[in-house]
XYZ file of C-alpha atoms in Angstrom:
715
model
C -21.370 -0.571 31.076
C -22.091 3.784 31.138
C -17.736 5.253 31.570
C -17.887 9.357 33.078
C -15.520 11.384 34.160
C -14.877 11.458 37.982
C -12.153 13.928 39.191
C -9.385 12.786 41.810
C -8.762 15.097 44.909
C -5.305 13.880 45.558
C -4.106 15.124 49.231
C -0.595 16.449 48.645
C 0.290 17.251 52.130
C 3.460 18.950 50.688
C 1.888 21.382 49.517
C -0.874 21.868 52.279
C -3.294 21.897 49.144
C -5.805 20.249 47.110
C -4.973 18.829 43.782
C -7.165 17.699 41.319
C -6.757 14.957 38.718
C -9.375 13.739 35.635
C -9.666 10.425 34.729
C -12.320 8.199 32.766
C -13.044 5.131 34.542
C -16.523 2.091 35.105
C -18.983 2.295 36.432
C -19.222 -0.531 38.844
C -22.085 -1.810 40.721
C -22.567 -4.152 44.025
C -24.847 -7.247 43.993
C -27.023 -5.093 47.494
C -30.278 -3.497 45.352
C -32.199 -1.602 47.719
C -35.649 -2.246 46.054
C -35.677 -5.738 46.660
C -34.761 -6.303 50.223
C -36.757 -2.794 51.458
C -40.293 -1.180 51.134
C -39.322 1.555 51.612
C -40.116 4.149 48.982
C -37.697 6.753 48.263
C -39.691 9.960 47.494
C -37.562 11.987 45.377
C -39.052 15.174 45.588
C -38.320 15.765 48.943
C -35.678 18.116 50.441
C -32.094 16.170 51.095
C -28.720 16.619 50.682
C -27.013 17.940 47.359
C -23.435 15.435 48.172
C -22.330 13.849 50.868
C -18.365 12.921 51.836
C -18.730 9.219 53.694
C -15.542 9.210 55.877
C -15.412 5.345 55.548
C -13.829 2.839 53.459
C -15.090 -0.153 52.104
C -18.271 -2.317 52.107
C -20.710 0.036 54.826
C -18.875 2.888 52.423
C -20.457 1.248 49.138
C -23.480 0.811 51.090
C -23.979 4.596 51.561
C -23.258 5.080 48.262
C -25.971 3.061 46.960
C -28.191 4.636 48.832
C -27.544 7.783 47.727
C -27.799 6.904 43.784
C -31.499 5.743 44.771
C -31.811 9.298 46.803
C -30.251 11.582 43.442
C -27.545 12.371 46.025
C -23.455 13.211 45.155
C -21.318 11.525 46.708
C -17.503 12.355 47.901
C -14.913 8.934 48.706
C -12.369 9.453 50.947
C -9.015 6.801 50.805
C -5.306 6.225 51.594
C -2.463 5.701 49.270
C -3.242 1.975 49.142
C -6.916 2.056 49.124
C -6.906 4.353 45.928
C -8.287 1.808 43.589
C -10.714 0.363 45.727
C -14.246 0.069 45.132
C -15.252 3.120 47.384
C -13.474 5.058 45.365
C -14.989 3.796 41.794
C -18.278 4.078 42.814
C -18.301 7.634 44.241
C -19.434 10.606 42.207
C -15.151 12.146 43.727
C -12.320 10.809 45.682
C -9.702 12.806 47.767
C -6.754 10.806 48.972
C -6.938 11.979 52.930
C -2.660 10.260 53.563
C -0.882 6.863 53.514
C -2.145 3.662 54.333
C -2.112 3.547 58.189
C -5.290 4.727 59.529
C -3.541 7.167 62.166
C -2.565 9.135 58.721
C -5.537 8.400 57.220
C -8.819 7.624 58.419
C -8.065 9.051 61.635
C -6.966 12.708 60.075
C -9.472 14.400 61.129
C -7.853 17.895 59.893
C -6.963 16.025 56.545
C -10.729 14.958 55.999
C -12.119 18.630 57.395
C -9.763 20.191 54.929
C -11.350 17.667 51.973
C -14.683 18.309 53.117
C -14.349 22.302 52.152
C -12.969 21.758 48.899
C -15.212 18.707 48.023
C -18.037 21.338 49.050
C -20.175 18.103 50.715
C -23.265 19.138 53.149
C -22.688 16.150 55.362
C -21.100 13.168 56.213
C -21.529 9.944 56.796
C -19.438 8.337 58.800
C -20.069 4.383 58.366
C -18.917 2.823 61.142
C -15.650 2.180 62.629
C -13.079 5.097 62.506
C -14.571 8.086 63.359
C -18.221 7.390 63.935
C -18.770 7.694 67.378
C -16.029 10.440 68.000
C -18.040 12.824 69.704
C -14.764 15.550 68.377
C -15.658 14.801 64.965
C -19.072 15.223 65.204
C -18.568 19.277 67.204
C -15.984 19.777 64.631
C -18.327 19.483 61.615
C -21.143 21.184 63.458
C -18.711 24.560 63.802
C -18.132 24.402 60.364
C -22.251 23.931 59.630
C -21.979 20.947 57.547
C -24.508 18.193 58.971
C -22.779 15.034 60.957
C -25.402 12.345 59.526
C -25.468 10.294 63.320
C -26.999 11.277 66.880
C -26.082 14.884 68.696
C -22.029 15.207 69.600
C -23.459 15.140 73.621
C -25.018 11.471 72.623
C -22.057 9.517 71.702
C -19.657 11.366 74.587
C -21.767 10.174 76.620
C -22.747 6.520 75.843
C -18.969 6.131 74.234
C -18.357 6.727 77.658
C -18.748 3.078 79.080
C -19.105 4.792 82.890
C -21.249 6.849 82.499
C -23.952 5.158 79.445
C -23.947 2.185 82.870
C -24.816 5.336 84.617
C -27.371 7.040 82.272
C -28.586 3.373 81.750
C -29.956 2.494 85.969
C -31.291 5.756 86.065
C -33.562 5.653 83.365
C -34.347 2.130 84.399
C -32.462 -0.336 82.055
C -31.282 -3.441 83.733
C -27.677 -3.866 83.702
C -24.806 -5.484 84.354
C -22.985 -5.738 88.350
C -19.223 -5.118 88.333
C -17.083 -1.385 89.153
C -18.565 2.196 88.496
C -15.636 4.069 87.912
C -12.359 3.809 85.864
C -10.060 0.560 86.822
C -6.876 2.354 87.387
C -4.496 -0.655 87.735
C -3.546 -4.359 88.221
C -4.015 -4.639 91.942
C -7.056 -2.891 91.742
C -8.596 -4.684 89.266
C -7.804 -7.576 91.136
C -9.636 -6.125 94.010
C -12.774 -5.496 92.258
C -12.617 -8.901 91.107
C -12.734 -11.059 94.077
C -15.551 -8.435 95.506
C -17.490 -9.033 92.265
C -15.997 -12.331 91.988
C -14.480 -14.445 89.454
C -14.928 -14.493 86.087
C -14.821 -10.772 85.637
C -14.841 -8.766 81.892
C -12.463 -6.464 81.424
C -12.864 -3.600 78.198
C -12.070 -0.131 77.513
C -14.168 2.204 78.182
C -14.022 3.896 74.734
C -14.176 0.901 72.890
C -16.316 -1.557 70.918
C -15.474 -4.056 68.524
C -14.279 -6.523 70.340
C -11.336 -4.518 71.076
C -9.902 -3.818 73.772
C -11.853 -6.941 75.834
C -10.865 -9.667 77.326
C -12.269 -12.322 80.005
C -10.160 -13.714 83.502
C -10.863 -16.505 85.210
C -8.263 -15.602 88.243
C -5.452 -13.880 89.353
C -2.815 -13.944 87.156
C -5.277 -14.570 83.264
C -5.935 -10.408 85.417
C -2.583 -9.319 84.573
C -1.939 -10.319 81.250
C -5.243 -9.730 80.368
C -5.320 -5.997 82.071
C -2.065 -5.408 80.193
C -2.663 -6.389 77.540
C -5.819 -4.602 77.198
C -4.662 -1.210 77.885
C -2.302 -1.853 75.002
C -4.946 -2.315 72.669
C -7.232 0.481 74.184
C -4.440 2.821 73.536
C -3.899 2.162 69.707
C -7.397 1.401 68.635
C -8.911 3.768 70.631
C -6.136 6.867 72.216
C -7.673 6.494 75.406
C -6.166 3.168 78.133
C -8.862 3.548 80.325
C -10.351 0.439 81.187
C -14.010 -0.785 83.600
C -14.500 -4.240 85.136
C -17.813 -6.631 85.817
C -19.496 -9.353 86.427
C -19.042 -11.535 83.312
C -21.819 -13.326 83.109
C -21.617 -16.837 82.006
C -23.227 -19.230 79.221
C -24.990 -15.665 77.922
C -26.697 -15.199 74.351
C -25.290 -11.518 72.349
C -29.051 -10.251 71.456
C -29.253 -6.158 70.465
C -31.941 -4.158 69.249
C -32.601 -1.136 66.575
C -33.541 1.543 67.272
C -34.275 4.547 64.474
C -34.835 7.963 66.518
C -35.306 11.906 64.686
C -35.325 15.012 66.483
C -38.655 15.888 66.907
C -39.355 13.073 69.941
C -40.598 10.295 67.439
C -38.281 6.701 68.585
C -38.903 3.257 67.416
C -37.520 -0.608 67.853
C -36.813 -1.951 64.661
C -36.669 -5.231 66.676
C -34.231 -7.632 66.918
C -30.237 -9.530 66.319
C -29.023 -12.481 67.405
C -25.146 -12.220 67.526
C -24.200 -14.948 70.212
C -21.919 -16.787 67.339
C -18.691 -14.649 68.239
C -14.430 -15.540 68.413
C -12.282 -13.196 70.150
C -15.408 -11.042 71.622
C -15.951 -10.485 67.243
C -18.941 -11.526 65.934
C -19.791 -13.749 62.774
C -22.847 -14.982 62.448
C -25.584 -13.123 62.869
C -29.428 -13.913 62.513
C -32.777 -11.338 62.624
C -35.199 -11.914 64.497
C -33.136 -14.648 67.442
C -34.912 -17.966 68.426
C -35.075 -17.113 71.597
C -36.986 -14.234 72.364
C -40.560 -14.375 72.702
C -42.718 -11.169 72.160
C -43.415 -9.809 75.770
C -38.835 -9.961 76.268
C -38.361 -8.641 72.715
C -40.654 -5.818 73.717
C -39.181 -5.212 77.054
C -36.274 -5.155 75.387
C -37.268 -3.149 72.428
C -38.913 -0.141 75.196
C -35.465 -0.170 77.338
C -33.544 0.896 74.326
C -36.261 3.515 73.286
C -36.155 4.712 76.787
C -32.179 4.582 77.308
C -31.588 6.601 73.609
C -34.554 8.816 74.993
C -31.978 9.866 77.670
C -29.479 11.008 75.416
C -31.013 12.968 73.022
C -30.814 9.946 70.658
C -31.200 11.006 66.731
C -29.975 8.364 64.372
C -30.166 4.499 64.374
C -28.000 3.424 66.650
C -27.723 -0.064 68.884
C -28.522 -1.144 72.113
C -26.746 -4.423 72.942
C -28.027 -6.483 76.175
C -26.545 -9.564 77.083
C -29.507 -12.417 77.655
C -28.843 -15.776 80.272
C -31.017 -18.753 79.968
C -33.800 -17.147 82.006
C -34.335 -14.320 79.314
C -33.176 -11.902 81.879
C -31.283 -9.104 80.574
C -29.125 -6.678 80.702
C -27.250 -4.309 79.000
C -24.024 -3.643 77.752
C -23.588 -1.037 75.738
C -24.969 1.460 72.826
C -23.416 1.429 69.198
C -24.098 4.980 67.958
C -23.527 4.357 64.425
C -24.835 2.017 61.420
C -24.238 -1.029 63.270
C -21.669 -3.687 60.819
C -24.618 -6.423 60.625
C -27.789 -3.924 59.625
C -28.198 -5.872 56.451
C -30.618 -8.474 58.181
C -33.007 -6.049 60.400
C -33.634 -4.232 56.303
C -34.591 -7.916 54.724
C -37.370 -8.386 57.871
C -38.558 -4.338 58.211
C -38.290 -3.508 54.910
C -36.581 -0.428 55.802
C -33.560 1.168 54.610
C -31.671 2.359 57.312
C -29.373 4.527 55.756
C -31.796 6.562 53.612
C -34.077 6.618 57.466
C -30.302 7.556 58.630
C -30.353 10.813 56.267
C -33.692 12.419 56.073
C -33.247 12.528 60.075
C -29.743 14.407 60.118
C -31.920 16.157 57.367
C -34.596 17.501 59.410
C -37.595 15.439 58.605
C -39.708 13.322 61.160
C -39.331 9.339 60.664
C -42.280 8.463 58.201
C -43.306 4.654 60.111
C -44.145 4.151 64.118
C -43.865 1.167 66.147
C -47.023 0.173 64.497
C -45.658 0.093 61.292
C -43.024 -2.225 62.234
C -43.426 -6.535 62.043
C -41.328 -9.177 61.240
C -41.291 -10.326 57.620
C -39.439 -13.938 57.673
C -36.092 -14.329 58.981
C -32.057 -13.567 57.424
C -28.820 -14.356 58.409
C -25.771 -12.880 57.369
C -22.503 -14.680 57.240
C -19.032 -12.083 58.142
C -16.801 -14.063 55.527
C -12.921 -12.478 56.496
C -9.501 -13.175 54.783
C -9.097 -14.892 58.154
C -6.959 -19.004 58.449
C -10.047 -20.643 61.099
C -7.791 -23.199 62.321
C -4.901 -20.106 63.425
C -5.286 -19.433 67.173
C -8.904 -18.045 68.640
C -10.909 -19.164 65.322
C -9.003 -17.177 62.950
C -5.786 -14.865 62.042
C -5.432 -12.708 59.361
C -4.564 -13.804 55.800
C -3.389 -10.877 53.520
C -2.456 -10.960 49.748
C -4.753 -10.834 45.626
C -7.438 -12.204 44.855
C -6.798 -13.594 41.963
C -9.721 -15.340 41.190
C -13.451 -13.359 43.103
C -16.506 -14.039 42.544
C -19.703 -13.518 44.874
C -22.842 -15.958 44.880
C -25.316 -13.309 44.099
C -26.801 -15.514 41.274
C -28.682 -17.535 43.865
C -32.305 -15.866 44.966
C -32.969 -14.213 47.842
C -28.767 -13.789 48.618
C -27.280 -9.716 49.577
C -23.122 -9.568 49.567
C -22.318 -5.888 50.391
C -18.324 -5.969 50.079
C -16.157 -3.711 48.861
C -13.738 -5.340 46.438
C -13.112 -7.113 43.517
C -11.213 -9.350 41.935
C -7.777 -8.115 41.886
C -7.973 -6.212 45.052
C -5.931 -7.032 47.779
C -6.302 -7.239 51.199
C -3.317 -5.889 53.296
C -2.834 -5.426 56.301
C -3.559 -1.670 57.612
C -7.291 -2.261 57.673
C -10.204 -4.743 59.085
C -10.175 -8.278 56.733
C -13.353 -8.647 55.871
C -13.840 -9.856 52.913
C -18.219 -9.539 52.842
C -21.047 -9.952 54.579
C -23.488 -12.491 53.336
C -26.649 -12.419 53.905
C -30.065 -14.857 53.329
C -33.622 -14.855 53.628
C -36.756 -16.636 53.660
C -39.885 -16.660 54.914
C -38.083 -19.433 57.817
C -35.118 -19.936 59.314
C -34.907 -23.152 57.867
C -35.187 -21.464 53.891
C -32.712 -18.140 54.799
C -30.122 -21.363 56.355
C -30.516 -23.464 53.186
C -29.791 -20.518 50.941
C -26.195 -19.544 52.833
C -25.167 -22.629 52.979
C -25.682 -22.965 49.155
C -23.874 -18.799 48.745
C -20.819 -20.449 51.394
C -20.289 -22.975 48.719
C -20.865 -21.182 45.289
C -18.724 -18.516 46.618
C -15.470 -18.368 44.866
C -12.260 -17.112 46.804
C -8.550 -17.112 45.839
C -5.179 -15.540 46.961
C -6.411 -15.216 50.504
C -7.447 -17.962 52.860
C -10.339 -17.403 54.230
C -12.908 -18.397 56.693
C -15.740 -20.320 54.786
C -15.273 -23.595 56.430
C -15.351 -22.709 60.126
C -18.962 -20.808 58.612
C -19.630 -23.371 56.697
C -20.059 -26.226 59.734
C -21.570 -23.323 62.351
C -24.347 -23.622 59.645
C -24.746 -27.779 59.619
C -24.175 -28.444 63.673
C -26.973 -29.774 65.445
C -26.790 -27.065 68.340
C -27.165 -24.297 66.438
C -29.859 -25.562 63.556
C -31.797 -26.301 67.628
C -30.685 -22.574 68.037
C -29.494 -23.531 71.529
C -26.473 -20.866 71.430
C -24.915 -18.595 73.803
C -21.763 -16.482 73.402
C -19.637 -19.784 74.479
C -20.619 -21.513 71.771
C -17.426 -21.560 69.503
C -14.743 -22.483 72.375
C -17.380 -24.732 73.733
C -18.114 -27.107 70.892
C -13.587 -26.684 69.875
C -12.420 -27.440 72.450
C -9.142 -27.804 71.152
C -9.386 -25.452 68.006
C -11.431 -25.452 64.564
C -9.948 -28.237 62.720
C -12.974 -28.216 59.753
C -15.172 -29.962 58.902
C -15.096 -33.615 59.795
C -16.920 -35.783 56.347
C -19.340 -38.482 57.515
C -18.855 -41.996 55.638
C -21.682 -40.439 52.713
C -20.073 -37.139 52.179
C -16.616 -38.665 51.941
C -18.818 -41.150 49.281
C -19.203 -37.766 48.058
C -16.239 -36.452 47.821
C -14.224 -39.299 46.726
C -16.632 -40.506 43.543
C -15.991 -36.495 42.355
C -12.334 -36.319 43.336
C -11.909 -39.175 40.722
C -14.449 -38.188 38.351
C -12.587 -35.355 38.479
C -9.026 -36.604 37.744
C -11.205 -38.556 34.837
C -12.269 -36.188 33.000
C -9.248 -33.723 33.559
C -6.681 -37.131 32.168
C -9.111 -36.964 28.847
C -8.584 -33.029 28.341
C -5.382 -33.327 28.821
C -5.230 -36.122 25.834
C -7.033 -33.374 23.379
C -4.142 -30.886 22.883
C -2.459 -30.992 19.428
C 1.192 -30.450 21.099
C 0.371 -32.497 24.055
C 3.819 -34.992 22.554
C 4.166 -37.414 26.002
C 4.536 -41.268 25.648
C 0.523 -41.299 28.308
C -1.246 -39.929 25.336
C -0.587 -42.576 22.927
C -2.446 -44.359 21.434
C -6.472 -45.161 23.232
C -7.289 -43.247 25.747
C -8.655 -45.374 29.009
C -11.467 -45.881 30.064
C -12.208 -47.336 33.561
C -9.318 -46.680 36.502
C -7.469 -48.666 39.084
C -6.744 -45.542 41.623
C -5.622 -45.220 45.334
C -7.128 -42.425 47.193
C -5.627 -41.431 49.873
C -8.573 -38.879 51.590
C -8.285 -37.776 55.298
C -5.041 -40.107 56.341
C -7.093 -43.328 55.217
C -6.079 -45.319 51.592
C -9.345 -45.965 49.980
C -9.428 -48.549 46.385
C -11.257 -47.103 44.283
C -12.578 -47.882 40.428
C -13.889 -45.161 37.582
C -15.221 -46.133 34.426
C -15.988 -42.939 31.556
C -20.092 -44.187 30.695
C -21.507 -42.354 27.999
C -23.715 -39.967 30.012
C -21.740 -40.632 33.676
C -18.811 -41.360 34.996
C -19.470 -45.067 37.316
C -17.163 -45.071 40.298
C -16.941 -48.212 42.762
C -15.556 -48.098 45.953
C -16.150 -51.416 48.404
C -19.513 -52.523 47.369
C -20.965 -49.432 46.461
C -21.825 -48.226 42.967
C -21.980 -44.471 42.588
C -23.276 -42.254 39.297
C -21.331 -39.011 38.718
C -23.122 -36.845 35.938
C -21.376 -35.639 33.369
C -23.126 -31.589 32.321
C -20.708 -29.990 33.892
C -16.784 -28.112 32.817
C -13.280 -29.524 34.227
C -11.941 -25.194 33.795
C -15.050 -24.006 35.704
C -14.367 -22.376 39.433
C -17.611 -23.271 40.439
C -18.093 -27.059 40.068
C -21.761 -28.097 40.306
C -22.057 -31.905 40.286
C -24.580 -34.901 40.517
C -23.758 -37.860 42.686
C -26.345 -40.118 42.171
C -29.271 -37.206 41.347
C -27.819 -35.260 44.815
C -26.559 -32.215 43.853
C -23.170 -30.995 45.480
C -21.028 -28.114 45.131
C -17.625 -28.370 44.905
C -13.949 -26.242 44.363
C -10.634 -27.889 42.908
C -8.558 -24.832 44.263
C -5.214 -26.765 43.144
C -4.334 -29.786 40.776
C -0.838 -31.455 39.936
C 0.742 -33.878 38.653
C 1.477 -35.837 40.901
C -2.528 -36.492 41.529
C -2.417 -34.570 44.529
C -6.030 -32.304 44.783
C -7.549 -29.293 46.632
C -10.702 -29.658 46.688
C -12.917 -27.559 48.987
C -16.737 -28.986 49.693
C -18.562 -28.780 53.117
C -17.033 -25.338 52.331
C -13.228 -26.847 54.058
C -10.671 -27.032 51.887
C -9.210 -31.078 50.797
C -6.404 -32.336 50.437
C -6.465 -35.370 48.235
C -4.036 -37.662 46.816
C -4.812 -40.018 43.645
C -2.145 -42.417 41.816
C -3.217 -45.621 40.215
C -2.649 -49.425 42.286
C 0.893 -49.264 40.393
C 1.932 -45.868 41.706
C 0.821 -46.182 44.662
C 2.894 -49.531 45.266
C 5.859 -48.042 44.700
C 4.898 -44.524 46.826
C 4.922 -47.295 49.827
C 8.189 -47.734 49.364
C 9.399 -44.141 49.705
C 10.800 -42.501 53.629
C 9.190 -40.063 54.834
C 10.596 -36.457 55.472
C 10.560 -35.660 58.463
C 9.331 -32.607 59.392
C 11.812 -29.631 61.298
C 12.271 -29.153 64.458
C 10.103 -25.811 65.006
C 10.837 -25.452 68.651
C 13.571 -22.956 69.352
C 12.550 -20.693 66.866
C 8.984 -17.738 67.682
C 7.134 -18.128 64.683
C 4.775 -15.024 63.187
C 1.350 -17.180 63.060
C 0.021 -14.161 60.658
C 1.305 -10.921 59.011
C 1.336 -7.740 60.636
C 3.541 -5.702 63.049
C 5.548 -6.291 65.531
C 4.305 -4.358 67.975
C 6.799 -5.137 71.384
C 9.866 -6.762 72.613
C 10.494 -8.550 76.020
C 13.643 -10.357 75.722
C 17.102 -9.706 74.147
C 19.865 -11.902 73.108
C 21.847 -13.895 75.152
C 18.466 -13.849 77.597
C 17.411 -16.775 79.555
C 13.718 -17.155 78.812
C 11.543 -20.521 79.788
C 8.113 -22.015 78.243
C 5.289 -20.583 78.029
C 7.385 -17.144 78.510
C 5.958 -14.667 76.578
C 8.895 -12.966 74.264
C 6.853 -10.225 71.878
C 3.932 -9.168 70.445
C 1.988 -9.129 67.585
C -0.102 -6.352 65.757
C -2.736 -7.423 63.118
C -5.630 -5.387 61.516
C -5.592 -3.563 65.693
C -5.243 -6.428 67.667
C -2.900 -7.274 69.409
C -1.148 -11.385 70.032
C 1.066 -12.287 72.637
C 3.841 -15.059 70.879
C 4.989 -17.123 73.238
C 8.231 -19.759 73.924
C 7.975 -22.608 72.631
C 10.912 -25.227 75.130
C 12.773 -22.682 78.302
C 16.693 -21.772 76.770
C 18.657 -18.979 75.860
C 17.641 -15.998 72.405
C 20.817 -16.690 70.233
C 19.082 -13.694 67.503
C 16.635 -11.523 67.465
C 15.202 -10.805 63.771
C 13.105 -7.739 63.971
C 12.821 -4.926 65.769
C 10.441 -3.208 67.538
C 7.921 -1.565 64.959
C 8.765 -3.699 62.087
C 6.400 -5.231 59.411
C 6.704 -9.111 59.788
C 5.192 -11.442 57.901
C 3.809 -15.141 58.695
C 6.102 -18.041 58.614
C 8.925 -15.133 59.617
C 11.569 -15.943 62.444
C 11.214 -13.296 65.123
C 13.673 -14.723 68.090
C 15.819 -18.167 67.793
C 16.644 -19.572 70.781
C 20.864 -22.117 71.332
């Protein structure tokens, strides 16, 4: 890789100036290749900006840098202290430290960012998504400074950013809207009054919100009271605006959005739809384009209404109009996101249009180079959001933090795109969104795209944090998802008790047991090859046949495995299975064949006691494998009792203790809320598991806490 000099501009707040530090470092690249996923040719002779500052971090900053490079534009990255060695910082031509880790003091700090723009001479700013991307004050300040905001005018941001105003504008533009109260809800009692007028269920959401934050569904008065309080807190924390609105919640809807693209010359087009119905906590998990549900007539009607709304606010740039669609294909305006959407890659895949390129062209004043007739649907694309989350906890995921000590993206697979902002060694912290990457696959048909996605997820190596690949894989193979019969309630309906991992079929269990015992046999033979190995077990001839007891999913299975010349012969009951030997035990990803069928597994851990953790079909399965003699001895060992934690309130995730509602000596009741933990901008209410007296409170509001920390203890 080439080596070049990069200027790191670090913000010295105490001196109120910018310090320039020069160092040498290597260039990096991500898996995204514009030539592979778009057909738009970049005209390098077309006038454009010389330098763009990207007011964001992570994968979206890397994504923007890629297109800027293709256009010959220099880039400036901004970063917080903890992001100083992040991938987007390494990729950019210059980088500016804008403050400490908390977003409010860095990525949301307009004064420092404006100073960085001035010092680096950036002519334009791309905001990405989140942070300041939909902040009309930031857009206005840039305009006053003579810097181009790569996004819509501040008037459009303001109008569409306020859900109350946007709803009225949509109504005036003849866009279908959801029934609700046209105003700000001031308190819980007023909310209950409006809810009774509208009729339960209702949706409470932040007027200035987005990304699922500050949103709650309420089915009765009690849920509405709690939802109002938590939504108010989240809205104030995430957006600095605690205003809420209330509207009818459409039960069992689909969430389908339309991508629009507009210029400053009166041209506007829609780039078809994205199906975003697989969600948890109102945040998208899996998206695809096009939707299996829309017909040509509905697609055209939704697209035309989206364009009408954009024109009503003189929109210029890329934007997304979100709709709820019921079972009869009636659709209702939800909101407009006045920025580049997280899931934009799937639109790029099926249209061949680089949206970042178009945004930069429009910001420079060029008219759109495409018309509505140029836009078709070419193939199918699917996006999985890979998060550093434990999908077995809470409502399909609580954040996980840590260092990625092993990380390999599945970019070796054709028609796979990985938009990420991390590399091996990166830290996933409590301060920002826990997304690891956006994994995108493309195919000529939906089946091809889904098959490629399953293979890509199997091949994705992520160690150091817990991730949600198990949930993603399980959704992809669910019959209802395969049939396209999905709604925004898919996850709670199909996993009413929460996600418990993939349930192995009889054949899958046979395959996993066969592979696990073959891996154990290979490991035992490999251990004998070390010259310094002096244990008694290594003396004599190696055993070619092992009689084993495999414990998996609380079942004991008798297995015999034999080491043959070209395979391992595995006998389970009356079944004989052959596992190939053309794989390396030291590889992170093992591509095996079980009776000729390809299977990919990852050995997460393996100890001398025969305990293995193997990732298969996305789920990590704990497996214990011992000889029959050891199994007989184990059966005589007493079981270790689990400790009683019912008197403890334990943090299920790392984060910050946002508030405490009890004190020492106070009596609390079973189910009572005792504290709120804030993790990655989401507020999580914790409750007492039993009635008792508070014995101790081990943390204060505002303290950082780790997963498993005991916050409150009862007598």
